[in-house]
């Protein structure tokens, strides 16, 4: 046995058996049912209670919302199935170990740090969502759409308590995360459906035309929001999880799948969570907008709060509060798990348990600041734009590397620590398209796919020259 293999076994034993630095063995593979439960729990989640209402604040029309979400979510499912699951079941590596073989340890360390921190911020938004439900019995002041910092001691205590519980569940590993999602997801899905039905009754909807007229031809965006069109909805819903599918983060999940066809299970979570749940949550907000409180805020030029806890509580009472809490948990759990794996790649000799606790701590601190949840549409677009192009490196090497005549897993086979072809491709793609977004005020989701394709193509071109030296 080589010294390298001996070190790998020692690291794996210390890390706690999550196969961070080796392919997942056949004996540990799981059926499609585990992924269906996990994705249903992750995407029928607490953040859906925020995203649905936020669509209303952008003045979308009925066609833009209903048809746009249908198409955008289909594109996301196809990305998971034919890119992420395909490559994940081929190699069975985590994203971070796969990238290390291509990029080298020094470059991938910087990526892992950025990836882990951004996932922590996303998980923090989910902790914020759960906190709005837990705080109801304590008569806690809810964060406003424009709030950025904690507004009370009660808020701080509740967020810390929720973060501690979520972190401990995530630290138990993938199987525990999947089990938690399987237990909770049916309750969450039922709650979303119930909320939607109750909201339809409260809005006096008796026909499809009544339902369509809730959004109608759309309207002006609320103060501080931008106007969404059909293409805003399609591209945002496609790339809401860009880091996970075209960004390849879910290689870390699908490496446990028996077959690539498990990628289709994402449709269960996406169409329940990113379609039914978003629309149901938008209906809840539509009910709230008719209240005297909301009308007074709008008259004063202020956007009404989108705090999920009170919205669900107003519709279905205690069951709504419980659903929001569970929904936040089931989404934050796998997100913190992914962040822990990112930190694990930086500190391979530290156990999975403790790096996940570290990720949970960062997420909890982020959860104290409501801005991550209240500005979720913009934040999700940004983090997908940053991380997705790196996934193009893996995709283009896998599908086009041989035709381009480049060596796969170049860093592993040559021993280099920093692959300049990778860095150059990402930096140029990110820099050019982010400049376009800022300079010409172009919505980031419109530029995610061009940046992704650009990064993949430039990687092949740069690698062709770089590998000759």
CSV table of C-alpha atoms in Angstrom, one decimal:
chain,number,residue,atom,x,y,z
A,1,UNK,CA,0.0,0.0,0.0
A,2,UNK,CA,1.4,3.4,-1.0
A,3,UNK,CA,2.0,6.2,1.6
A,4,UNK,CA,-0.7,8.2,-0.2
A,5,UNK,CA,-3.3,5.5,0.3
A,6,UNK,CA,-2.3,5.0,3.9
A,7,UNK,CA,-2.8,8.7,4.6
A,8,UNK,CA,-6.2,8.6,2.8
A,9,UNK,CA,-7.4,5.8,5.1
A,10,UNK,CA,-6.3,7.6,8.2
A,11,UNK,CA,-8.0,10.8,7.1
A,12,UNK,CA,-11.2,8.9,6.2
A,13,UNK,CA,-11.2,7.2,9.7
A,14,UNK,CA,-10.8,10.5,11.4
A,15,UNK,CA,-13.4,12.2,9.2
A,16,UNK,CA,-16.1,9.9,10.4
A,17,UNK,CA,-17.0,7.7,7.5
A,18,UNK,CA,-18.7,10.2,5.1
A,19,UNK,CA,-16.2,9.3,2.3
A,20,UNK,CA,-15.1,12.8,1.8
A,21,UNK,CA,-11.9,11.8,0.0
A,22,UNK,CA,-12.8,8.6,-1.8
A,23,UNK,CA,-15.6,7.2,-3.9
A,24,UNK,CA,-18.7,6.1,-2.0
A,25,UNK,CA,-18.6,2.2,-1.9
A,26,UNK,CA,-21.5,0.2,-3.4
A,27,UNK,CA,-22.6,-1.0,0.1
A,28,UNK,CA,-23.4,2.6,1.1
A,29,UNK,CA,-25.5,3.5,-1.9
A,30,UNK,CA,-29.1,4.5,-1.4
A,31,UNK,CA,-32.3,4.1,-3.4
A,32,UNK,CA,-34.3,6.9,-5.0
A,33,UNK,CA,-36.6,7.0,-2.0
A,34,UNK,CA,-34.0,8.6,0.2
A,35,UNK,CA,-33.5,11.4,-2.4
A,36,UNK,CA,-37.2,12.0,-2.9
A,37,UNK,CA,-37.6,12.6,0.8
A,38,UNK,CA,-34.6,14.8,1.1
A,39,UNK,CA,-35.5,17.0,-1.9
A,40,UNK,CA,-39.1,17.2,-0.9
A,41,UNK,CA,-38.0,18.3,2.6
A,42,UNK,CA,-35.3,20.7,1.3
A,43,UNK,CA,-37.4,22.4,-1.4
A,44,UNK,CA,-40.8,22.5,0.3
A,45,UNK,CA,-39.1,24.6,2.9
A,46,UNK,CA,-39.3,27.6,5.1
A,47,UNK,CA,-37.8,29.9,2.5
A,48,UNK,CA,-40.7,29.2,0.2
A,49,UNK,CA,-42.8,31.2,2.7
A,50,UNK,CA,-40.5,34.1,1.9
A,51,UNK,CA,-40.0,33.6,-1.9
A,52,UNK,CA,-43.7,33.3,-2.8
A,53,UNK,CA,-44.6,36.7,-1.2
A,54,UNK,CA,-41.5,38.3,-2.6
A,55,UNK,CA,-42.7,37.5,-6.1
A,56,UNK,CA,-45.8,39.5,-5.4
A,57,UNK,CA,-43.7,42.5,-4.3
A,58,UNK,CA,-42.1,42.5,-7.8
A,59,UNK,CA,-45.5,43.0,-9.5
A,60,UNK,CA,-45.5,39.8,-11.6
A,61,UNK,CA,-48.5,38.9,-13.7
A,62,UNK,CA,-50.5,35.7,-13.5
A,63,UNK,CA,-49.0,34.3,-16.7
A,64,UNK,CA,-45.5,35.3,-15.7
A,65,UNK,CA,-45.7,33.6,-12.4
A,66,UNK,CA,-47.7,30.4,-13.2
A,67,UNK,CA,-46.2,29.5,-16.6
A,68,UNK,CA,-42.8,31.0,-15.9
A,69,UNK,CA,-42.3,28.9,-12.8
A,70,UNK,CA,-43.5,25.8,-14.7
A,71,UNK,CA,-40.8,26.2,-17.3
A,72,UNK,CA,-38.0,27.4,-15.1
A,73,UNK,CA,-38.4,24.6,-12.6
A,74,UNK,CA,-38.4,22.0,-15.5
A,75,UNK,CA,-35.1,23.4,-16.6
A,76,UNK,CA,-33.7,23.0,-13.1
A,77,UNK,CA,-34.9,19.3,-12.9
A,78,UNK,CA,-33.3,18.6,-16.3
A,79,UNK,CA,-30.0,20.2,-15.0
A,80,UNK,CA,-30.0,17.9,-11.9
A,81,UNK,CA,-30.8,14.8,-13.9
A,82,UNK,CA,-28.5,15.0,-16.9
A,83,UNK,CA,-25.6,16.9,-15.4
A,84,UNK,CA,-25.3,16.6,-11.6
A,85,UNK,CA,-26.7,13.1,-11.1
A,86,UNK,CA,-25.0,11.8,-14.3
A,87,UNK,CA,-21.5,12.9,-13.1
A,88,UNK,CA,-22.2,12.2,-9.4
A,89,UNK,CA,-23.0,8.5,-10.0
A,90,UNK,CA,-20.1,8.2,-12.4
A,91,UNK,CA,-17.3,9.2,-10.0
A,92,UNK,CA,-19.1,9.2,-6.6
A,93,UNK,CA,-16.9,12.1,-5.2
A,94,UNK,CA,-17.9,15.1,-3.3
A,95,UNK,CA,-17.8,18.3,-5.3
A,96,UNK,CA,-14.7,19.4,-3.3
A,97,UNK,CA,-12.7,16.3,-3.8
A,98,UNK,CA,-13.6,16.2,-7.5
A,99,UNK,CA,-12.5,19.8,-7.9
A,100,UNK,CA,-9.3,19.2,-6.0
A,101,UNK,CA,-8.3,16.6,-8.7
A,102,UNK,CA,-8.8,19.2,-11.4
A,103,UNK,CA,-7.8,22.5,-9.7
A,104,UNK,CA,-5.2,21.6,-7.2
A,105,UNK,CA,-5.3,22.0,-3.4
A,106,UNK,CA,-4.5,25.7,-3.1
A,107,UNK,CA,-7.1,26.8,-5.6
A,108,UNK,CA,-9.8,24.6,-4.4
A,109,UNK,CA,-9.2,25.7,-0.8
A,110,UNK,CA,-10.2,29.3,-1.7
A,111,UNK,CA,-13.3,27.9,-3.5
A,112,UNK,CA,-14.2,25.7,-0.6
A,113,UNK,CA,-14.0,28.6,1.8
A,114,UNK,CA,-16.2,30.8,-0.4
A,115,UNK,CA,-18.7,28.0,-1.1
A,116,UNK,CA,-19.0,27.0,2.6
A,117,UNK,CA,-19.5,30.6,3.7
A,118,UNK,CA,-22.2,31.3,1.1
A,119,UNK,CA,-24.0,28.0,2.0
A,120,UNK,CA,-23.9,29.1,5.6
A,121,UNK,CA,-25.5,32.5,4.7
A,122,UNK,CA,-28.2,30.6,2.8
A,123,UNK,CA,-28.8,28.3,5.8
A,124,UNK,CA,-28.9,31.4,8.0
A,125,UNK,CA,-31.9,32.7,6.0
A,126,UNK,CA,-33.7,29.4,6.7
A,127,UNK,CA,-33.0,29.8,10.4
A,128,UNK,CA,-34.4,33.3,10.2
A,129,UNK,CA,-37.6,31.8,8.7
A,130,UNK,CA,-38.0,29.3,11.5
A,131,UNK,CA,-37.4,32.0,14.0
A,132,UNK,CA,-40.4,34.0,12.8
A,133,UNK,CA,-42.6,31.0,13.7
A,134,UNK,CA,-41.0,30.2,17.1
A,135,UNK,CA,-41.3,33.9,18.1
A,136,UNK,CA,-45.1,34.1,17.7
A,137,UNK,CA,-45.9,32.7,21.2
A,138,UNK,CA,-43.4,35.1,22.7
A,139,UNK,CA,-45.0,38.1,21.0
A,140,UNK,CA,-41.7,38.8,19.2
A,141,UNK,CA,-41.5,41.8,16.9
A,142,UNK,CA,-41.1,40.4,13.4
A,143,UNK,CA,-38.4,41.6,11.0
A,144,UNK,CA,-39.5,44.0,8.3
A,145,UNK,CA,-38.7,43.7,4.6
A,146,UNK,CA,-36.1,46.5,5.0
A,147,UNK,CA,-34.6,45.2,8.3
A,148,UNK,CA,-30.9,44.1,8.2
A,149,UNK,CA,-29.9,43.7,11.9
A,150,UNK,CA,-31.4,41.9,14.9
A,151,UNK,CA,-34.3,43.9,16.4
A,152,UNK,CA,-34.6,42.4,19.9
A,153,UNK,CA,-32.9,40.1,22.5
A,154,UNK,CA,-35.8,37.7,22.0
A,155,UNK,CA,-34.9,37.4,18.4
A,156,UNK,CA,-31.3,36.6,19.2
A,157,UNK,CA,-32.1,33.9,21.7
A,158,UNK,CA,-34.6,32.2,19.5
A,159,UNK,CA,-32.2,32.2,16.5
A,160,UNK,CA,-29.3,30.8,18.5
A,161,UNK,CA,-31.5,28.0,19.9
A,162,UNK,CA,-32.8,27.0,16.5
A,163,UNK,CA,-29.3,27.1,15.0
A,164,UNK,CA,-28.0,24.8,17.7
A,165,UNK,CA,-30.6,22.1,17.1
A,166,UNK,CA,-30.2,22.3,13.3
A,167,UNK,CA,-26.4,22.1,13.5
A,168,UNK,CA,-26.5,19.0,15.7
A,169,UNK,CA,-28.8,17.2,13.2
A,170,UNK,CA,-26.7,18.1,10.2
A,171,UNK,CA,-23.5,17.0,12.1
A,172,UNK,CA,-24.8,13.5,12.4
A,173,UNK,CA,-24.2,13.0,8.7
A,174,UNK,CA,-26.0,12.3,5.4
A,175,UNK,CA,-28.2,9.4,6.6
A,176,UNK,CA,-29.5,11.4,9.5
A,177,UNK,CA,-30.2,14.4,7.3
A,178,UNK,CA,-32.1,12.2,4.9
A,179,UNK,CA,-34.1,10.5,7.6
A,180,UNK,CA,-35.1,13.9,9.2
A,181,UNK,CA,-36.3,15.1,5.8
A,182,UNK,CA,-38.3,11.9,5.2
A,183,UNK,CA,-40.0,12.3,8.6
A,184,UNK,CA,-40.9,16.0,8.2
A,185,UNK,CA,-41.6,16.5,4.5
A,186,UNK,CA,-45.1,15.0,4.4
A,187,UNK,CA,-46.1,17.4,7.3
A,188,UNK,CA,-44.6,20.4,5.5
A,189,UNK,CA,-46.2,19.5,2.1
A,190,UNK,CA,-49.7,19.1,3.8
A,191,UNK,CA,-49.2,22.5,5.5
A,192,UNK,CA,-48.4,24.2,2.2
A,193,UNK,CA,-51.5,22.7,0.5
A,194,UNK,CA,-53.7,23.6,3.5
A,195,UNK,CA,-52.3,27.2,3.5
A,196,UNK,CA,-53.1,27.6,-0.2
A,197,UNK,CA,-56.7,26.2,0.2
A,198,UNK,CA,-57.4,28.5,3.2
A,199,UNK,CA,-56.0,31.5,1.4
A,200,UNK,CA,-58.2,30.8,-1.6
A,201,UNK,CA,-61.2,30.7,0.6
A,202,UNK,CA,-60.2,33.9,2.3
A,203,UNK,CA,-59.7,35.6,-1.1
A,204,UNK,CA,-63.2,34.4,-2.1
A,205,UNK,CA,-61.8,32.4,-5.1
A,206,UNK,CA,-64.6,30.4,-6.7
A,207,UNK,CA,-63.2,29.8,-10.3
A,208,UNK,CA,-60.0,29.6,-12.2
A,209,UNK,CA,-60.6,33.1,-13.5
A,210,UNK,CA,-60.9,34.4,-9.9
A,211,UNK,CA,-57.6,32.6,-9.1
A,212,UNK,CA,-55.9,34.1,-12.3
A,213,UNK,CA,-57.1,37.6,-11.4
A,214,UNK,CA,-55.3,37.6,-8.1
A,215,UNK,CA,-52.2,38.5,-10.1
A,216,UNK,CA,-53.9,39.5,-13.4
A,217,UNK,CA,-51.7,41.6,-15.6
A,218,UNK,CA,-49.4,42.4,-12.8
A,219,UNK,CA,-48.6,45.8,-11.4
A,220,UNK,CA,-45.9,48.1,-10.2
A,221,UNK,CA,-43.2,46.6,-7.8
A,222,UNK,CA,-43.3,47.5,-4.2
A,223,UNK,CA,-40.9,50.1,-2.8
A,224,UNK,CA,-37.3,48.9,-3.0
A,225,UNK,CA,-38.1,46.0,-5.4
A,226,UNK,CA,-37.6,45.6,-9.2
A,227,UNK,CA,-40.2,44.7,-11.7
A,228,UNK,CA,-40.2,41.0,-12.7
A,229,UNK,CA,-41.3,39.8,-16.2
A,230,UNK,CA,-41.8,36.3,-17.6
A,231,UNK,CA,-38.1,35.9,-18.2
A,232,UNK,CA,-37.2,37.1,-14.8
A,233,UNK,CA,-39.4,34.3,-13.3
A,234,UNK,CA,-38.1,31.6,-15.7
A,235,UNK,CA,-34.4,32.3,-15.2
A,236,UNK,CA,-34.6,33.0,-11.5
A,237,UNK,CA,-36.5,29.8,-10.8
A,238,UNK,CA,-34.1,27.8,-13.0
A,239,UNK,CA,-31.0,29.3,-11.3
A,240,UNK,CA,-32.4,29.6,-7.8
A,241,UNK,CA,-30.4,26.4,-7.1
A,242,UNK,CA,-27.7,27.0,-9.7
A,243,UNK,CA,-25.0,26.2,-7.2
A,244,UNK,CA,-26.5,22.8,-6.5
A,245,UNK,CA,-27.2,21.6,-10.1
A,246,UNK,CA,-25.1,23.4,-12.8
A,247,UNK,CA,-22.7,24.4,-10.0
A,248,UNK,CA,-22.3,20.7,-9.2
A,249,UNK,CA,-22.6,21.1,-5.4
A,250,UNK,CA,-25.1,18.2,-5.4
A,251,UNK,CA,-22.4,15.8,-6.5
A,252,UNK,CA,-21.9,15.5,-2.8
A,253,UNK,CA,-25.5,14.2,-2.5
A,254,UNK,CA,-25.9,12.1,-5.7
A,255,UNK,CA,-22.6,10.2,-5.1
A,256,UNK,CA,-24.8,8.1,-2.8
A,257,UNK,CA,-27.4,7.3,-5.5
A,258,UNK,CA,-27.5,3.8,-7.0
A,259,UNK,CA,-28.5,5.2,-10.5
A,260,UNK,CA,-28.4,8.6,-12.2
A,261,UNK,CA,-32.1,8.3,-12.7
A,262,UNK,CA,-32.4,9.3,-9.0
A,263,UNK,CA,-31.9,12.8,-10.4
A,264,UNK,CA,-35.6,12.8,-11.4
A,265,UNK,CA,-36.5,12.8,-7.7
A,266,UNK,CA,-35.6,16.5,-7.6
A,267,UNK,CA,-38.9,17.1,-9.5
A,268,UNK,CA,-40.8,16.0,-6.4
A,269,UNK,CA,-39.2,18.7,-4.3
A,270,UNK,CA,-39.1,21.3,-7.0
A,271,UNK,CA,-42.7,21.1,-8.2
A,272,UNK,CA,-44.1,20.8,-4.7
A,273,UNK,CA,-41.8,23.4,-3.2
A,274,UNK,CA,-40.9,25.7,-6.0
A,275,UNK,CA,-44.3,25.6,-7.6
A,276,UNK,CA,-47.1,24.7,-5.3
A,277,UNK,CA,-45.5,26.1,-2.2
A,278,UNK,CA,-44.4,29.4,-3.8
A,279,UNK,CA,-47.9,30.0,-5.2
A,280,UNK,CA,-49.5,29.0,-1.9
A,281,UNK,CA,-47.2,31.4,0.0
A,282,UNK,CA,-48.0,34.2,-2.5
A,283,UNK,CA,-51.7,33.6,-1.8
A,284,UNK,CA,-51.1,33.9,1.9
A,285,UNK,CA,-49.4,37.3,1.3
A,286,UNK,CA,-52.2,38.3,-1.0
A,287,UNK,CA,-54.6,37.8,1.9
A,288,UNK,CA,-52.4,39.8,4.2
A,289,UNK,CA,-52.1,42.7,1.7
A,290,UNK,CA,-55.9,43.2,2.1
A,291,UNK,CA,-55.5,43.8,5.8
A,292,UNK,CA,-55.8,47.4,7.3
A,293,UNK,CA,-52.2,47.0,8.6
A,294,UNK,CA,-50.7,46.2,5.2
A,295,UNK,CA,-52.8,48.8,3.4
A,296,UNK,CA,-51.6,51.5,5.9
A,297,UNK,CA,-47.9,50.5,5.2
A,298,UNK,CA,-48.4,50.6,1.4
A,299,UNK,CA,-50.1,54.0,1.7
A,300,UNK,CA,-47.0,55.2,3.6
A,301,UNK,CA,-44.7,54.0,0.9
A,302,UNK,CA,-43.4,51.0,2.9
A,303,UNK,CA,-43.5,47.3,1.8
A,304,UNK,CA,-45.5,45.1,4.2
A,305,UNK,CA,-43.6,42.4,6.1
A,306,UNK,CA,-43.2,38.9,4.6
A,307,UNK,CA,-42.5,37.2,7.9
A,308,UNK,CA,-43.5,33.5,7.2
A,309,UNK,CA,-44.5,32.6,10.8
A,310,UNK,CA,-47.4,35.1,11.1
A,311,UNK,CA,-48.5,34.4,7.5
A,312,UNK,CA,-48.9,30.7,8.1
A,313,UNK,CA,-50.3,31.2,11.6
A,314,UNK,CA,-53.0,33.5,10.2
A,315,UNK,CA,-54.1,30.8,7.8
A,316,UNK,CA,-53.9,27.5,9.7
A,317,UNK,CA,-52.9,28.4,13.2
A,318,UNK,CA,-50.6,26.3,15.3
A,319,UNK,CA,-50.2,23.8,12.5
A,320,UNK,CA,-48.8,26.6,10.4
A,321,UNK,CA,-46.3,27.6,13.1
A,322,UNK,CA,-45.1,24.0,13.4
A,323,UNK,CA,-44.8,23.7,9.6
A,324,UNK,CA,-42.7,26.8,9.2
A,325,UNK,CA,-40.3,25.6,12.0
A,326,UNK,CA,-39.9,22.2,10.4
A,327,UNK,CA,-39.6,23.6,6.9
A,328,UNK,CA,-36.7,25.8,8.0
A,329,UNK,CA,-35.0,22.8,9.7
A,330,UNK,CA,-35.3,20.5,6.7
A,331,UNK,CA,-33.8,23.0,4.3
A,332,UNK,CA,-31.0,24.2,6.6
A,333,UNK,CA,-30.0,20.7,7.5
A,334,UNK,CA,-28.6,19.6,4.1
A,335,UNK,CA,-27.3,23.1,3.4
A,336,UNK,CA,-25.2,23.1,6.6
A,337,UNK,CA,-24.2,19.5,5.7
A,338,UNK,CA,-22.9,20.8,2.3
A,339,UNK,CA,-21.1,23.7,4.0
A,340,UNK,CA,-19.5,21.3,6.4
A,341,UNK,CA,-18.2,19.2,3.5
A,342,UNK,CA,-16.7,22.4,2.1
A,343,UNK,CA,-14.9,23.1,5.3
A,344,UNK,CA,-13.9,19.5,5.6
A,345,UNK,CA,-12.0,19.8,2.3
A,346,UNK,CA,-10.0,22.6,3.8
A,347,UNK,CA,-9.4,20.8,7.1
A,348,UNK,CA,-9.5,17.1,6.1
A,349,UNK,CA,-8.1,15.8,9.5
A,350,UNK,CA,-10.9,17.5,11.5
A,351,UNK,CA,-13.9,15.2,12.0
A,352,UNK,CA,-17.1,15.8,9.9
A,353,UNK,CA,-19.0,16.4,13.1
A,354,UNK,CA,-16.9,19.4,14.2
A,355,UNK,CA,-16.6,21.1,10.8
A,356,UNK,CA,-20.4,20.8,10.5
A,357,UNK,CA,-20.8,22.3,13.9
A,358,UNK,CA,-18.5,25.1,12.7
A,359,UNK,CA,-20.7,25.6,9.6
A,360,UNK,CA,-23.8,25.6,11.8
A,361,UNK,CA,-22.3,28.3,14.0
A,362,UNK,CA,-21.6,30.5,11.0
A,363,UNK,CA,-25.1,29.9,9.7
A,364,UNK,CA,-26.6,30.8,13.1
A,365,UNK,CA,-24.7,34.1,13.2
A,366,UNK,CA,-25.9,34.8,9.7
A,367,UNK,CA,-29.5,34.0,10.8
A,368,UNK,CA,-29.4,36.8,13.3
A,369,UNK,CA,-29.4,39.3,10.4
A,370,UNK,CA,-32.8,39.3,8.6
A,371,UNK,CA,-31.4,40.8,5.5
A,372,UNK,CA,-30.4,37.4,4.1
A,373,UNK,CA,-34.0,36.3,4.2
A,374,UNK,CA,-35.7,39.6,3.4
A,375,UNK,CA,-33.5,40.1,0.3
A,376,UNK,CA,-33.5,36.4,-0.6
A,377,UNK,CA,-34.3,36.9,-4.3
A,378,UNK,CA,-31.2,39.0,-4.9
A,379,UNK,CA,-29.0,37.0,-2.6
A,380,UNK,CA,-29.9,33.6,-4.2
A,381,UNK,CA,-29.2,35.1,-7.7
A,382,UNK,CA,-25.8,36.4,-6.5
A,383,UNK,CA,-24.6,33.2,-4.8
A,384,UNK,CA,-25.7,31.1,-7.8
A,385,UNK,CA,-23.9,33.5,-10.2
A,386,UNK,CA,-20.7,33.2,-8.1
A,387,UNK,CA,-20.6,29.5,-7.7
A,388,UNK,CA,-22.3,28.1,-10.8
A,389,UNK,CA,-19.4,28.8,-13.3
A,390,UNK,CA,-17.1,26.6,-11.3
A,391,UNK,CA,-19.4,23.6,-11.9
A,392,UNK,CA,-18.9,24.3,-15.7
A,393,UNK,CA,-15.3,23.2,-15.2
A,394,UNK,CA,-16.4,19.7,-14.1
A,395,UNK,CA,-19.2,19.5,-16.8
A,396,UNK,CA,-17.0,20.6,-19.7
A,397,UNK,CA,-14.1,18.3,-18.7
A,398,UNK,CA,-16.5,15.3,-18.4
A,399,UNK,CA,-18.4,15.8,-21.6
A,400,UNK,CA,-15.9,17.6,-23.9
A,401,UNK,CA,-12.4,17.2,-22.3
A,402,UNK,CA,-11.5,14.2,-24.5
A,403,UNK,CA,-12.6,15.8,-27.7
A,404,UNK,CA,-10.6,19.0,-26.7
A,405,UNK,CA,-7.6,16.8,-26.1
A,406,UNK,CA,-7.0,17.8,-22.5
A,407,UNK,CA,-5.9,15.6,-19.6
A,408,UNK,CA,-8.7,15.0,-17.1
A,409,UNK,CA,-7.9,15.4,-13.3
A,410,UNK,CA,-4.8,17.3,-14.4
A,411,UNK,CA,-3.8,18.5,-10.9
A,412,UNK,CA,-4.0,15.0,-9.4
A,413,UNK,CA,-1.9,13.5,-12.2
A,414,UNK,CA,0.7,16.2,-12.4
A,415,UNK,CA,0.9,17.2,-8.7
A,416,UNK,CA,0.2,20.9,-9.3
A,417,UNK,CA,-1.3,22.9,-6.5
A,418,UNK,CA,-2.9,25.7,-8.5
A,419,UNK,CA,-4.5,25.2,-11.9
A,420,UNK,CA,-4.2,28.6,-13.6
A,421,UNK,CA,-6.5,27.5,-16.5
A,422,UNK,CA,-9.3,27.0,-14.0
A,423,UNK,CA,-8.7,30.3,-12.2
A,424,UNK,CA,-8.4,32.2,-15.4
A,425,UNK,CA,-11.6,30.8,-16.9
A,426,UNK,CA,-13.6,31.6,-13.7
A,427,UNK,CA,-12.1,35.0,-13.1
A,428,UNK,CA,-12.6,36.2,-16.6
A,429,UNK,CA,-16.2,34.9,-16.9
A,430,UNK,CA,-17.2,36.2,-13.5
A,431,UNK,CA,-15.5,39.6,-14.0
A,432,UNK,CA,-16.9,40.3,-17.5
A,433,UNK,CA,-20.5,39.3,-16.7
A,434,UNK,CA,-20.6,40.9,-13.3
A,435,UNK,CA,-19.3,44.1,-14.8
A,436,UNK,CA,-22.2,43.9,-17.4
A,437,UNK,CA,-24.7,43.4,-14.6
A,438,UNK,CA,-23.4,46.4,-12.6
A,439,UNK,CA,-22.7,48.8,-15.4
A,440,UNK,CA,-25.9,48.2,-17.4
A,441,UNK,CA,-28.2,47.2,-14.5
A,442,UNK,CA,-28.8,43.7,-15.9
A,443,UNK,CA,-30.5,41.2,-13.5
A,444,UNK,CA,-27.9,38.6,-12.5
A,445,UNK,CA,-30.0,35.6,-13.3
A,446,UNK,CA,-30.0,36.7,-17.0
A,447,UNK,CA,-26.2,36.4,-16.9
A,448,UNK,CA,-25.7,33.1,-15.0
A,449,UNK,CA,-26.0,30.8,-18.0
A,450,UNK,CA,-23.7,33.0,-20.3
A,451,UNK,CA,-21.1,33.1,-17.5
A,452,UNK,CA,-21.4,29.3,-17.0
A,453,UNK,CA,-20.9,28.5,-20.6
A,454,UNK,CA,-18.1,31.1,-21.0
A,455,UNK,CA,-16.2,29.6,-18.0
A,456,UNK,CA,-16.5,26.0,-19.4
A,457,UNK,CA,-15.3,27.0,-22.9
A,458,UNK,CA,-12.5,29.2,-21.6
A,459,UNK,CA,-11.4,26.3,-19.4
A,460,UNK,CA,-11.0,24.0,-22.3
A,461,UNK,CA,-9.1,26.6,-24.3
A,462,UNK,CA,-6.8,27.7,-21.5
A,463,UNK,CA,-6.2,24.0,-20.5
A,464,UNK,CA,-5.1,23.2,-24.1
A,465,UNK,CA,-2.3,25.7,-23.8
A,466,UNK,CA,-1.6,25.4,-20.1
A,467,UNK,CA,-1.1,21.6,-20.2
A,468,UNK,CA,1.5,21.9,-23.0
A,469,UNK,CA,3.8,23.7,-20.7
